[in-house]
GROMACS .gro file of C-alpha atoms in nm:
model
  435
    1UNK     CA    1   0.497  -4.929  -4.175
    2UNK     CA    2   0.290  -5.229  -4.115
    3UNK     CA    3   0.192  -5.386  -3.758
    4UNK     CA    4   0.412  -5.698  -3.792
    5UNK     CA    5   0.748  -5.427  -3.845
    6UNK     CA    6   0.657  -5.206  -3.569
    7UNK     CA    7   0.630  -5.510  -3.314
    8UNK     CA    8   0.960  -5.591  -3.450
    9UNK     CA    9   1.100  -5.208  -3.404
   10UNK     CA   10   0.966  -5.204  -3.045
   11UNK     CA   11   1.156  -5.588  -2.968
   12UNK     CA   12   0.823  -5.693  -2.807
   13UNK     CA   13   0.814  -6.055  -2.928
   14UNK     CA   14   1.014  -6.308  -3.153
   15UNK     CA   15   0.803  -6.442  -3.431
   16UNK     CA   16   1.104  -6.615  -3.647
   17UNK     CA   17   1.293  -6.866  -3.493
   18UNK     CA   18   1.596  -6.730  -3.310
   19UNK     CA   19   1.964  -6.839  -3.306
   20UNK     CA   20   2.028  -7.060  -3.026
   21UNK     CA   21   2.178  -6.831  -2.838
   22UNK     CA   22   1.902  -6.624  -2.816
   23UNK     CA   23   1.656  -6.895  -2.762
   24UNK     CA   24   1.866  -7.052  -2.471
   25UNK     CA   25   1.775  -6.727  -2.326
   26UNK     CA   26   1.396  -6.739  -2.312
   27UNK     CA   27   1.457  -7.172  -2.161
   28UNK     CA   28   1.644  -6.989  -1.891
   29UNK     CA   29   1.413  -6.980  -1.575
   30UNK     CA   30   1.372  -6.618  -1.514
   31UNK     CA   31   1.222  -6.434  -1.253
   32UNK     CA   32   1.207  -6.120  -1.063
   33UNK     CA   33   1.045  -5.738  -1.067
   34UNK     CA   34   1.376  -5.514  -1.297
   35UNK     CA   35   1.144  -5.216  -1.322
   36UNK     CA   36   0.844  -5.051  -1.149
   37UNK     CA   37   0.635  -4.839  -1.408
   38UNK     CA   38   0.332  -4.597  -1.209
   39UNK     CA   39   0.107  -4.904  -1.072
   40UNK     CA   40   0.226  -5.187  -1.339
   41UNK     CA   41   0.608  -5.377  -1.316
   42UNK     CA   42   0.798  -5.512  -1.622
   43UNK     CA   43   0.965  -5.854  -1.518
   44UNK     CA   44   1.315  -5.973  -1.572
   45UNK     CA   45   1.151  -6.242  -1.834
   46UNK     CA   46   0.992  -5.977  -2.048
   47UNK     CA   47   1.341  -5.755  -2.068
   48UNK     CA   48   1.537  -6.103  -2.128
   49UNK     CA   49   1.333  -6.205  -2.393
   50UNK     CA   50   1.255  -5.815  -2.589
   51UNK     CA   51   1.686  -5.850  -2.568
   52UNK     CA   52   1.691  -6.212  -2.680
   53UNK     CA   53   1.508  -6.072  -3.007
   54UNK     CA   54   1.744  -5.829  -3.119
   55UNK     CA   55   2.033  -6.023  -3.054
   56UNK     CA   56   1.798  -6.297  -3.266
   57UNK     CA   57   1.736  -5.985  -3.570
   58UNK     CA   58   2.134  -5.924  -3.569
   59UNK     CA   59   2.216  -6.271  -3.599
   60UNK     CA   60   2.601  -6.293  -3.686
   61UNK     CA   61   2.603  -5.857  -3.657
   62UNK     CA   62   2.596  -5.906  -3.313
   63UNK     CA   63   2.909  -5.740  -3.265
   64UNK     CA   64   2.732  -5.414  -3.370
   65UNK     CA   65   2.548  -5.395  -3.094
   66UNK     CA   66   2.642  -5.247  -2.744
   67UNK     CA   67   2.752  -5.402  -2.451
   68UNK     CA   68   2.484  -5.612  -2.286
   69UNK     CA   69   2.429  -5.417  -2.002
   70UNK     CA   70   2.370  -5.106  -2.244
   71UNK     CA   71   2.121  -5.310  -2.472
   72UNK     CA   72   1.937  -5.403  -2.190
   73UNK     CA   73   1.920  -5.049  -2.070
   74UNK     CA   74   1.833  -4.932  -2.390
   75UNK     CA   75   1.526  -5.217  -2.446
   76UNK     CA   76   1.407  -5.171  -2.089
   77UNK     CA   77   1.389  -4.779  -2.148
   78UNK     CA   78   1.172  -4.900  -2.437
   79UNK     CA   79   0.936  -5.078  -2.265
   80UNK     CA   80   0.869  -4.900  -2.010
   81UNK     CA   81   0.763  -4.602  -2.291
   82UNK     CA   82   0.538  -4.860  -2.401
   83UNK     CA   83   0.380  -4.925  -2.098
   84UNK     CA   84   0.322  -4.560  -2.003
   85UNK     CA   85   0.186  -4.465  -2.328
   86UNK     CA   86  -0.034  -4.806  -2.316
   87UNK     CA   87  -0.098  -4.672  -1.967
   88UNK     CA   88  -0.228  -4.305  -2.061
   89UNK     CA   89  -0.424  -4.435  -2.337
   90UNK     CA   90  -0.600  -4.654  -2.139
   91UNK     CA   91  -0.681  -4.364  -1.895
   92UNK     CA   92  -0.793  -4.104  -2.114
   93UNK     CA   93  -1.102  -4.372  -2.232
   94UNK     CA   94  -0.932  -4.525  -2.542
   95UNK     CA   95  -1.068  -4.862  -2.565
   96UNK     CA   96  -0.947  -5.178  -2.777
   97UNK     CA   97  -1.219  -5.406  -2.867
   98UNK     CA   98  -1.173  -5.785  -2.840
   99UNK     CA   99  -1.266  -5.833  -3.217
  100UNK     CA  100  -1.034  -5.533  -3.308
  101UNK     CA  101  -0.748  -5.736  -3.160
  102UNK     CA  102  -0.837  -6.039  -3.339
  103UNK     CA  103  -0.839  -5.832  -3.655
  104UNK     CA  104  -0.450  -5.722  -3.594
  105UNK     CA  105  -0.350  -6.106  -3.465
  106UNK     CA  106  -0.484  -6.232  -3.791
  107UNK     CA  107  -0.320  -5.983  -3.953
  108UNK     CA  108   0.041  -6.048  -3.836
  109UNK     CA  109  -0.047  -6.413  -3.907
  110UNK     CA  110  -0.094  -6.332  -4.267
  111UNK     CA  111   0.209  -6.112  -4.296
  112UNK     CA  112   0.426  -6.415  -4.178
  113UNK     CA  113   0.240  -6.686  -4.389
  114UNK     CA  114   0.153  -6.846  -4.092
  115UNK     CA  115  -0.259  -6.959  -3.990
  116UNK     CA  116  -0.383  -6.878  -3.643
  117UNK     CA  117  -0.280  -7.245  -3.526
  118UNK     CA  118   0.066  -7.181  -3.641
  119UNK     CA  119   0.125  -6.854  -3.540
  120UNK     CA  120   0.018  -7.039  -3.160
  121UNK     CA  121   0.249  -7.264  -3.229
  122UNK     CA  122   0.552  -7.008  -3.323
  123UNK     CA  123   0.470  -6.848  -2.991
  124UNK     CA  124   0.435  -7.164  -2.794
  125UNK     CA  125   0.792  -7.271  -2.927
  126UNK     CA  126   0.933  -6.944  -2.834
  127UNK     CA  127   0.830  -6.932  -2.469
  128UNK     CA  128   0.574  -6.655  -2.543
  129UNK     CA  129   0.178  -6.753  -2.455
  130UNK     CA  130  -0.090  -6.642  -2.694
  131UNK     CA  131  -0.274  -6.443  -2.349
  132UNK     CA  132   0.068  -6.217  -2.310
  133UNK     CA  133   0.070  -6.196  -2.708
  134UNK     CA  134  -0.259  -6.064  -2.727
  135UNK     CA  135  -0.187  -5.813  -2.472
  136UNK     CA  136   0.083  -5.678  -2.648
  137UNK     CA  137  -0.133  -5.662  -2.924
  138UNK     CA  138  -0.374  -5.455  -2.731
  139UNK     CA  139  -0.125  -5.240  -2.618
  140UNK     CA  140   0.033  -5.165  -2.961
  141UNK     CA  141  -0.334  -5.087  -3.082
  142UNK     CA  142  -0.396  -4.842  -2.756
  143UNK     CA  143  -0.105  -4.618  -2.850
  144UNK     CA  144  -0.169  -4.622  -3.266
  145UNK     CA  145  -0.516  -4.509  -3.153
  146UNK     CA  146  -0.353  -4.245  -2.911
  147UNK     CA  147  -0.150  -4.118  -3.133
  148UNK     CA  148  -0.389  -4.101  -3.395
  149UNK     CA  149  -0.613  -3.912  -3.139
  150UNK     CA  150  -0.339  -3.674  -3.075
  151UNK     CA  151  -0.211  -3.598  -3.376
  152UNK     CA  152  -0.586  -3.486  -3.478
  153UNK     CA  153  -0.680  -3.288  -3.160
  154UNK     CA  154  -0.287  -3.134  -3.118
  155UNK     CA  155  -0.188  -3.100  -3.496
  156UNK     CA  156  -0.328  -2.862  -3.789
  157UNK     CA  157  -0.154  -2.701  -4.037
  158UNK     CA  158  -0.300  -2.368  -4.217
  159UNK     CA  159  -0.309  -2.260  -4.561
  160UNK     CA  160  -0.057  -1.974  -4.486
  161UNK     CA  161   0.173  -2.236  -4.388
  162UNK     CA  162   0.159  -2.424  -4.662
  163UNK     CA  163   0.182  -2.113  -4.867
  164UNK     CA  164   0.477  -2.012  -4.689
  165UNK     CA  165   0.625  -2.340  -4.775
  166UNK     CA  166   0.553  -2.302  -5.147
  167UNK     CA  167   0.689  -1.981  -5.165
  168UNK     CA  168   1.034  -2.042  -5.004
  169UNK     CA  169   1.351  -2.165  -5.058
  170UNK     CA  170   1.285  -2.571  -4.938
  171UNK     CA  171   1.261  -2.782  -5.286
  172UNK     CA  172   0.971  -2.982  -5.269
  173UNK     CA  173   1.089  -3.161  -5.544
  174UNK     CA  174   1.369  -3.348  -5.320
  175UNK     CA  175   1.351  -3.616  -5.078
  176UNK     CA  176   1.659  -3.737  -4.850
  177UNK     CA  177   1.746  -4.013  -4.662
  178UNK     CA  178   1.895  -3.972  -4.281
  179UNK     CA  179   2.056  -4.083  -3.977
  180UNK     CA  180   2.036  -3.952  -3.627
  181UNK     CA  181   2.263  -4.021  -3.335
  182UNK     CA  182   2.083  -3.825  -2.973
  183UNK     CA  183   2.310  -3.794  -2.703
  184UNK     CA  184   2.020  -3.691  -2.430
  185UNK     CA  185   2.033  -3.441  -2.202
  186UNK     CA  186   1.740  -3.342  -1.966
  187UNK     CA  187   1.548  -3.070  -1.972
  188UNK     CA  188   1.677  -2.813  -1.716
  189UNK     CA  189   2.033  -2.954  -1.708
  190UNK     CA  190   2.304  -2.770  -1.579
  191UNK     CA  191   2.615  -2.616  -1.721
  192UNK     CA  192   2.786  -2.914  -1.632
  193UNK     CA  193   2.534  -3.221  -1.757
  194UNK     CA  194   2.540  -2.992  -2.083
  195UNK     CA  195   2.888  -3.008  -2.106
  196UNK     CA  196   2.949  -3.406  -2.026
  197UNK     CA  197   2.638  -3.456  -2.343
  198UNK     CA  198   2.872  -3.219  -2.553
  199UNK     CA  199   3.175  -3.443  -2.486
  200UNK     CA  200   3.010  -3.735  -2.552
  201UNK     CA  201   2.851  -3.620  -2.840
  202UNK     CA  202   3.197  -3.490  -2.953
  203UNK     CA  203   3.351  -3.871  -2.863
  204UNK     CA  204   3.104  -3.997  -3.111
  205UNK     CA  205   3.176  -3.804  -3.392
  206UNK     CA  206   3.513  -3.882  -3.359
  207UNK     CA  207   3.456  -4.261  -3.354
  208UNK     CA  208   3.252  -4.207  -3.681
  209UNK     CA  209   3.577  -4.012  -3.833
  210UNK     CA  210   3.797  -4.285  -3.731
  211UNK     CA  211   3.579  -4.549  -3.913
  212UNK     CA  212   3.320  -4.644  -3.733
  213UNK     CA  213   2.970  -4.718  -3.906
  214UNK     CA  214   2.735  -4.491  -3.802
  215UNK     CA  215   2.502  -4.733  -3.789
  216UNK     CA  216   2.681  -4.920  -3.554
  217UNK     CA  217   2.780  -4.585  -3.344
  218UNK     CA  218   2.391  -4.482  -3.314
  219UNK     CA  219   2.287  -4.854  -3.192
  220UNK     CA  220   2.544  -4.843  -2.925
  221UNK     CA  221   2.537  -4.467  -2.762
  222UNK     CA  222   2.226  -4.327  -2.886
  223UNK     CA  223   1.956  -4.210  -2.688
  224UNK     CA  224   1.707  -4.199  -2.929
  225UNK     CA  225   1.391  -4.437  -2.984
  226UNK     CA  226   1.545  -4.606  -3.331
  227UNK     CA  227   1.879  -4.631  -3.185
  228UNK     CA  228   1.862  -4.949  -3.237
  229UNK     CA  229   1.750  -4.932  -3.611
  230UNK     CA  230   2.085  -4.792  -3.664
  231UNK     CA  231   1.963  -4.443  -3.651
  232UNK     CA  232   1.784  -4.515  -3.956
  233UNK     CA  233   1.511  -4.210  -3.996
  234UNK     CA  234   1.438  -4.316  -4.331
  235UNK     CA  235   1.314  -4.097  -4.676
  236UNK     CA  236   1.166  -3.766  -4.617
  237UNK     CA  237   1.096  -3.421  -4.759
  238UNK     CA  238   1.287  -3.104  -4.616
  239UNK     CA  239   0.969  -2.986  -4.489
  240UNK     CA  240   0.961  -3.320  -4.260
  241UNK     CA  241   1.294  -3.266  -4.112
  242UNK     CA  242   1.271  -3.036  -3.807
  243UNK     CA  243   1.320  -2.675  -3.875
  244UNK     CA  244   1.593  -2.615  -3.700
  245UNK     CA  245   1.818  -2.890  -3.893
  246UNK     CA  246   1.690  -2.813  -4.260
  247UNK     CA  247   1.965  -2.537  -4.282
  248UNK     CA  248   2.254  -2.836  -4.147
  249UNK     CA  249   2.066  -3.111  -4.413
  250UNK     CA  250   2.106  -2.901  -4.692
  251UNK     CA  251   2.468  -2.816  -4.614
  252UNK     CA  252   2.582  -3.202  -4.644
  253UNK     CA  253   2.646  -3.400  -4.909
  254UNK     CA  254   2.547  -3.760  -4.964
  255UNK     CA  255   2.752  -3.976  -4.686
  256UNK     CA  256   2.855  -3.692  -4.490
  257UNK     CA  257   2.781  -3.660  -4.128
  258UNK     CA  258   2.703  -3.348  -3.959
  259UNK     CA  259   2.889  -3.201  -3.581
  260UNK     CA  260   2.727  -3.226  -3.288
  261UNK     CA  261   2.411  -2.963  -3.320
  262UNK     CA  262   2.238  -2.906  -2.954
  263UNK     CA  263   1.881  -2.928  -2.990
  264UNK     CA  264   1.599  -2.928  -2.722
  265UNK     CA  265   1.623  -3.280  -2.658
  266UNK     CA  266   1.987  -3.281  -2.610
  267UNK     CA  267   2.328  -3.280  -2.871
  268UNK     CA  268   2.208  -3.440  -3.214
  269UNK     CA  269   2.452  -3.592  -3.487
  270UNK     CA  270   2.279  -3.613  -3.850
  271UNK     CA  271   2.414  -3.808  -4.141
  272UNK     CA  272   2.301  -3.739  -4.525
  273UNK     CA  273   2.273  -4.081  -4.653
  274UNK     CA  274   2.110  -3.977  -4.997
  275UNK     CA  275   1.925  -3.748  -5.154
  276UNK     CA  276   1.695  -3.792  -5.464
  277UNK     CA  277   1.483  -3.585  -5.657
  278UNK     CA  278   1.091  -3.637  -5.672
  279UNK     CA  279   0.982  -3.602  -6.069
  280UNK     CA  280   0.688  -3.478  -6.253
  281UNK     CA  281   0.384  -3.575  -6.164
  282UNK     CA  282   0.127  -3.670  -6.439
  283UNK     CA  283  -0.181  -3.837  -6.384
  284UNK     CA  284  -0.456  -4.020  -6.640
  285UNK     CA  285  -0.771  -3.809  -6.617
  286UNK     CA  286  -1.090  -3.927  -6.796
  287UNK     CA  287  -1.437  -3.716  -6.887
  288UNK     CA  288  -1.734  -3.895  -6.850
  289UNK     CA  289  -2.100  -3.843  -6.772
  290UNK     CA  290  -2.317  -4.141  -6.627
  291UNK     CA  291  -2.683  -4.225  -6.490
  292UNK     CA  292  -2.640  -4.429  -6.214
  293UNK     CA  293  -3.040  -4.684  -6.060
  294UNK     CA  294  -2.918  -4.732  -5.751
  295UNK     CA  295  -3.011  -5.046  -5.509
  296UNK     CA  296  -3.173  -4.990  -5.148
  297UNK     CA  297  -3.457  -5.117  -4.960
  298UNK     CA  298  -3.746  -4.932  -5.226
  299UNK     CA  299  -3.498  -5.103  -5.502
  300UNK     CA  300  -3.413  -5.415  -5.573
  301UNK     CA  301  -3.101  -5.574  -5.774
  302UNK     CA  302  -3.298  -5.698  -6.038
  303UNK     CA  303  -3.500  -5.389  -6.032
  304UNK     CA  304  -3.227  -5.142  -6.049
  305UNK     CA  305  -3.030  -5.329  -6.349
  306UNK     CA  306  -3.383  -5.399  -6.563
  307UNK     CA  307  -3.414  -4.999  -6.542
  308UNK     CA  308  -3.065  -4.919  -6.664
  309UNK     CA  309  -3.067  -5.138  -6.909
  310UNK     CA  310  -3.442  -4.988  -7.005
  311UNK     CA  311  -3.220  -4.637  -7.050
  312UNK     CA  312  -2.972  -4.790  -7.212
  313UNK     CA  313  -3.215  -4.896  -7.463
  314UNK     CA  314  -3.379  -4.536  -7.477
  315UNK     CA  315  -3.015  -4.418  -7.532
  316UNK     CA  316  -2.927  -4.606  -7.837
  317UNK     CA  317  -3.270  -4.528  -7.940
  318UNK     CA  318  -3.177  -4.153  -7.967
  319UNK     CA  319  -3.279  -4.019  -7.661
  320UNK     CA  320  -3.090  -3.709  -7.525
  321UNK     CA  321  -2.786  -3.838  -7.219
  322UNK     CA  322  -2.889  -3.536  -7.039
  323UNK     CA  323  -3.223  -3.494  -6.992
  324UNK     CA  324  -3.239  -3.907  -6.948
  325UNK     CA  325  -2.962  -3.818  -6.604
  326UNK     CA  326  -3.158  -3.563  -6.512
  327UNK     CA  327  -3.469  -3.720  -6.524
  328UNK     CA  328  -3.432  -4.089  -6.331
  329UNK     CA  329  -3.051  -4.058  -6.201
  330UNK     CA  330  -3.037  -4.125  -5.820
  331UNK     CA  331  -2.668  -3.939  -5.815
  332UNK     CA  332  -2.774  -3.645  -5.662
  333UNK     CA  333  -2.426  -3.501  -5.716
  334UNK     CA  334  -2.428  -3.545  -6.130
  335UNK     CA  335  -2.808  -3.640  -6.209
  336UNK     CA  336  -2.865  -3.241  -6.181
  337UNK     CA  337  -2.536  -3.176  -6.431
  338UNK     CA  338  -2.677  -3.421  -6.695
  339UNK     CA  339  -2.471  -3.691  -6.556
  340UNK     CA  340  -2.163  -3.507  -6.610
  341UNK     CA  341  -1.875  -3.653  -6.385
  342UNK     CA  342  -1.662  -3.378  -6.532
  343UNK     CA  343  -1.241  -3.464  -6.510
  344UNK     CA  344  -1.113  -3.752  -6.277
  345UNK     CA  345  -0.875  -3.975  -6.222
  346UNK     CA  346  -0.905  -4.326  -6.232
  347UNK     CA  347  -1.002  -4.383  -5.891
  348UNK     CA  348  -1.186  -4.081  -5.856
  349UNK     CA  349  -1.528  -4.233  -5.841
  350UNK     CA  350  -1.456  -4.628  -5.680
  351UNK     CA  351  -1.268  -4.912  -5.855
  352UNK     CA  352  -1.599  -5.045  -6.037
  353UNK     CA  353  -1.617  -4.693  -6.248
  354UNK     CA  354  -1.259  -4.674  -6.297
  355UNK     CA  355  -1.222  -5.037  -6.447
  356UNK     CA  356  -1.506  -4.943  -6.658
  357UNK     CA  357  -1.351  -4.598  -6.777
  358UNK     CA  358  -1.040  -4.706  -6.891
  359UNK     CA  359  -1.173  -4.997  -7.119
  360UNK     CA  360  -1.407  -4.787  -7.307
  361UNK     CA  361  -1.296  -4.564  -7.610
  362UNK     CA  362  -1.351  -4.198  -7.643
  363UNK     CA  363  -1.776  -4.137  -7.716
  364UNK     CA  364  -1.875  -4.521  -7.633
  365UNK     CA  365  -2.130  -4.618  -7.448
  366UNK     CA  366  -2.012  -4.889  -7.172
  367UNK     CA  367  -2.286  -5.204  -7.101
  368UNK     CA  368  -2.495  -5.221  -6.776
  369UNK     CA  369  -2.267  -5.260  -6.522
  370UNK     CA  370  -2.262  -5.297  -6.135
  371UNK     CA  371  -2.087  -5.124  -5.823
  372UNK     CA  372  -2.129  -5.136  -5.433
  373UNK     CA  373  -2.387  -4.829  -5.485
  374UNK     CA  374  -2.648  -4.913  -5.758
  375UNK     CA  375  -2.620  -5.038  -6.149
  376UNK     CA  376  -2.443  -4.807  -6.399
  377UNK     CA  377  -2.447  -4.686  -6.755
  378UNK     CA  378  -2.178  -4.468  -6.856
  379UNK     CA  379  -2.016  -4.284  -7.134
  380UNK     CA  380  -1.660  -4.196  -7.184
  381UNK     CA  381  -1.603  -3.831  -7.375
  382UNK     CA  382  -1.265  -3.798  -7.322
  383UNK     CA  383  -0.877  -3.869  -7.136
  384UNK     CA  384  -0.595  -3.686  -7.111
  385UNK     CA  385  -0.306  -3.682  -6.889
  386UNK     CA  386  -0.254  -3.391  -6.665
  387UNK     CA  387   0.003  -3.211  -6.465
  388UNK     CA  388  -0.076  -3.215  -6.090
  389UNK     CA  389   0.266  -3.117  -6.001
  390UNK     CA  390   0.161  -2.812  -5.779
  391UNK     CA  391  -0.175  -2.995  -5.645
  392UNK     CA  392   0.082  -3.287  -5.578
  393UNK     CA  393   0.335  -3.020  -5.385
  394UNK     CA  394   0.050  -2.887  -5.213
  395UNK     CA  395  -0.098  -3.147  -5.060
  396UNK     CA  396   0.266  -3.260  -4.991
  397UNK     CA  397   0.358  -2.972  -4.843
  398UNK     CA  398   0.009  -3.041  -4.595
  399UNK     CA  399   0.092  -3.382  -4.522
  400UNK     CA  400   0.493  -3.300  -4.410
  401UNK     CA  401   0.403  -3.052  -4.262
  402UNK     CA  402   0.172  -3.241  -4.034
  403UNK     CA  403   0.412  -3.501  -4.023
  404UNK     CA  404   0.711  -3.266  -3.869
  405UNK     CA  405   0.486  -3.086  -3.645
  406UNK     CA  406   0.326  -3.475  -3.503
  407UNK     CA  407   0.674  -3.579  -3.500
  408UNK     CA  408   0.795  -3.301  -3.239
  409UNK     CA  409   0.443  -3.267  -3.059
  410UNK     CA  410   0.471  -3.663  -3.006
  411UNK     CA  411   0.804  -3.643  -2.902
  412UNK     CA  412   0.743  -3.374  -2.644
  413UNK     CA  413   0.401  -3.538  -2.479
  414UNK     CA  414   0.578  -3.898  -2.458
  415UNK     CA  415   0.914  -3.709  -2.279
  416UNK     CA  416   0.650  -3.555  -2.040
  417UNK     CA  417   0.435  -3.860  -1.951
  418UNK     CA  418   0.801  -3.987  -1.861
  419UNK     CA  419   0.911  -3.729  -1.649
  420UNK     CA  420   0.549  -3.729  -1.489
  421UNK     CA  421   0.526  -4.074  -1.435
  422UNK     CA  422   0.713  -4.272  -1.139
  423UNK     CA  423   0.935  -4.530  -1.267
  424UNK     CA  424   1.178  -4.717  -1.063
  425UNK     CA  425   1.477  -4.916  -1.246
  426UNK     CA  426   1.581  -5.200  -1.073
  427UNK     CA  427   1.908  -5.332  -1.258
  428UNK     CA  428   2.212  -5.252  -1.258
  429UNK     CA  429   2.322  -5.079  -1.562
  430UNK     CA  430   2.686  -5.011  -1.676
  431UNK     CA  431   2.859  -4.713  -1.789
  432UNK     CA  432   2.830  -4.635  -2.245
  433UNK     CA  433   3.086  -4.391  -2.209
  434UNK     CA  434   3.168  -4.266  -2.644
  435UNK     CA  435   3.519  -4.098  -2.528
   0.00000   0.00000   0.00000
């Protein structure tokens, strides 16, 4: 997902223009403290105007979206996970740098077609000034990098679990598309908070059964952070869905939706959009050996290309490929193998050998040619295309695995920051009751 669609999924800022309904919100003169996050507030103008964009993203869907007291309860939980996890990131010595931010403004600028002018200008029109813009920025980039951190320091997976993976029952050769409905309970409840989620939960399902999209059902009861992307969890593998659901996935069938299933985080409702299957993977491989004059301060340019075209010269001469790499090749890694690059895929050694590769024919010789390292000759001594099926699943396997594990780890540290933190809500919110 890029940066412009994540600033969109957390309703931080309007970039398009907005119906007028929603603009008329942001002209409104608006004012006052609705929530008190550790030492920082969120203002009644920031919640009005995160609101006014998802009633702008719905357009004329509006009516799938909850009551307004409910959306604003929902946004406003939003931000203020935002701000705590901008907050924490901040205080464990992550750091943003002023060019960095610049980087990611230019960015979003490019990914709506607009210049840097413009893009003041969209946020000018829209009540939004290009100070508070870039702190959002900044804050977006502080939890990315947190997260990042996190995931590196919190998550590993081992070889045994990938093996273990391999060598059960979960098809790595299926992917499947899902929705998710939360109906929250906190940690600790009692007997009776459980049993109030359960109804709800059960009141839910039942408006699903009775017709209700379940799109529409997750933006307006549930509790969880893409509640108001309809639920939508989008494609993964089995091995990226949470353990304790994979048996409950597997058991539905495309556009069926699952009971209420109680799950540490409170009473979860799953829906099987689809499910596809993940094909055969074959990749181009290509044999080739090269010797490789590369450029730095001993070498010049000109240098390093009047020497490989010197060998080339020596080549077509007669010399021996071999002992030519292995005498005057600066690639340590192949100069001691005769130049041999042995099997790779295209990219396998940069874009500039891999353009190269492909255009030449089995046993020719390519021309002098130049990457990012040094100047090139380079000959091609065979292709083939080759089955990486199980390399594929492995490495699969590693990344879903990771994926699940950051997933729930992630989940888990932002609920505790939350209960940790002091926040105090200062609107009044209404009653979402599902039964």
């Amino acid at each position: 997902m890029n940066l412009l669609s994540r600033l969109f999924l957390l309703a931080l800022m309007p970039l398009a223009a907005l119906p007028a309904q929603a603009q008329s919100l942001d002209s409104q003169p608006l004012d006052g403290i609705v929530a008190v996050v550790d030492e920082d507030v969120i203002l009644r103008s920031e919640l009005q105007r995160a609101v006014a964009n998802i009633v702008g993203q719905y357009g004329g869907r509006t009516a799938q979206l909850p009551p307004r007291d409910v959306l604003e309860r929902q946004v406003l939980d939003r931000l203020i996970l935002i701000k705590l996890q901008a907050q924490r990131a901040a205080t464990t010595g992550i750091r943003v740098s002023e060019p960095e931010i610049d980087g990611a403004i230019a960015d979003v600028a490019q990914q709506n077609g607009l210049t840097i002018d413009q893009l003041r200008q969209e946020l000018a029109r829209d009540g939004f000034s290009f100070a508070e813009f870039r702190e959002t920025m900044r804050d977006e980039l502080l939890i990315q990098r947190m997260r990042q951190r996190f995931v590196q320091t919190q998550v590993a997976v081992s070889d045994s679990e990938i093996d273990a993976v391999l060598a059960g029952d979960i098809s790595l050769g299926s992917e499947v598309r899902l929705g998710h409905i939360l109906v929250a309970v906190p940690e600790g409840a009692d007997s009776q908070t459980i049993q109030v989620g359960r109804e709800k939960a059960d009141g839910i399902r039942r408006l699903i059964d009775d017709g209700m999209e379940f799109s529409a059902a997750a933006i307006r009861y549930s509790n969880a952070p893409n509640a108001l992307d309809g639920g939508e969890l989008g494609w993964r593998s089995l091995n990226e869905v949470p353990v304790a659901f994979v048996e409950l996935v597997n058991s539905l069938r495309p556009g069926e939706t699952s009971p209420p299933v109680r799950g540490p985080a409170g009473f979860h409702i799953i829906r099987l959009h689809e499910r596809r299957s993940v094909s055969q993977r074959m990749v181009d491989q290509y044999k080739a050996r090269h010797i490789m004059i590369g450029v730095d301060e001993l070498t010049s340019n000109e240098r390093a290309r009047a020497r490989i075209e010197e060998l080339r010269a020596q080549l077509q001469a007669g010399a021996d490929f071999a002992e030519l790499a292995r005498a005057h090749s600066t690639d340590h890694n192949t100069a001691p193998l005769g130049g041999d690059m042995g099997w790779f895929p295209v990219d396998g050694y940069g874009s500039g050998v891999g353009a190269m590769v492909v255009r030449l024919a089995d046993g020719e010789l390519s021309e002098p040619f130049q990457t990012d390292v040094g100047w090139h000759i380079m000959q091609r001594e065979g292709s083939r295309q080759q089955d990486v099926t199980e390399s594929y699943q492995r490495a699969q396997a590693r990344e879903s695995i990771r994926a699940r594990k950051a997933e729930e780890e992630w989940d888990r540290f932002v609920r505790r920051i939350r209960n940790e933190a002091y926040v105090e809500n200062r609107i009044q919110i209404g009653d979402d009751n599902a039964g």
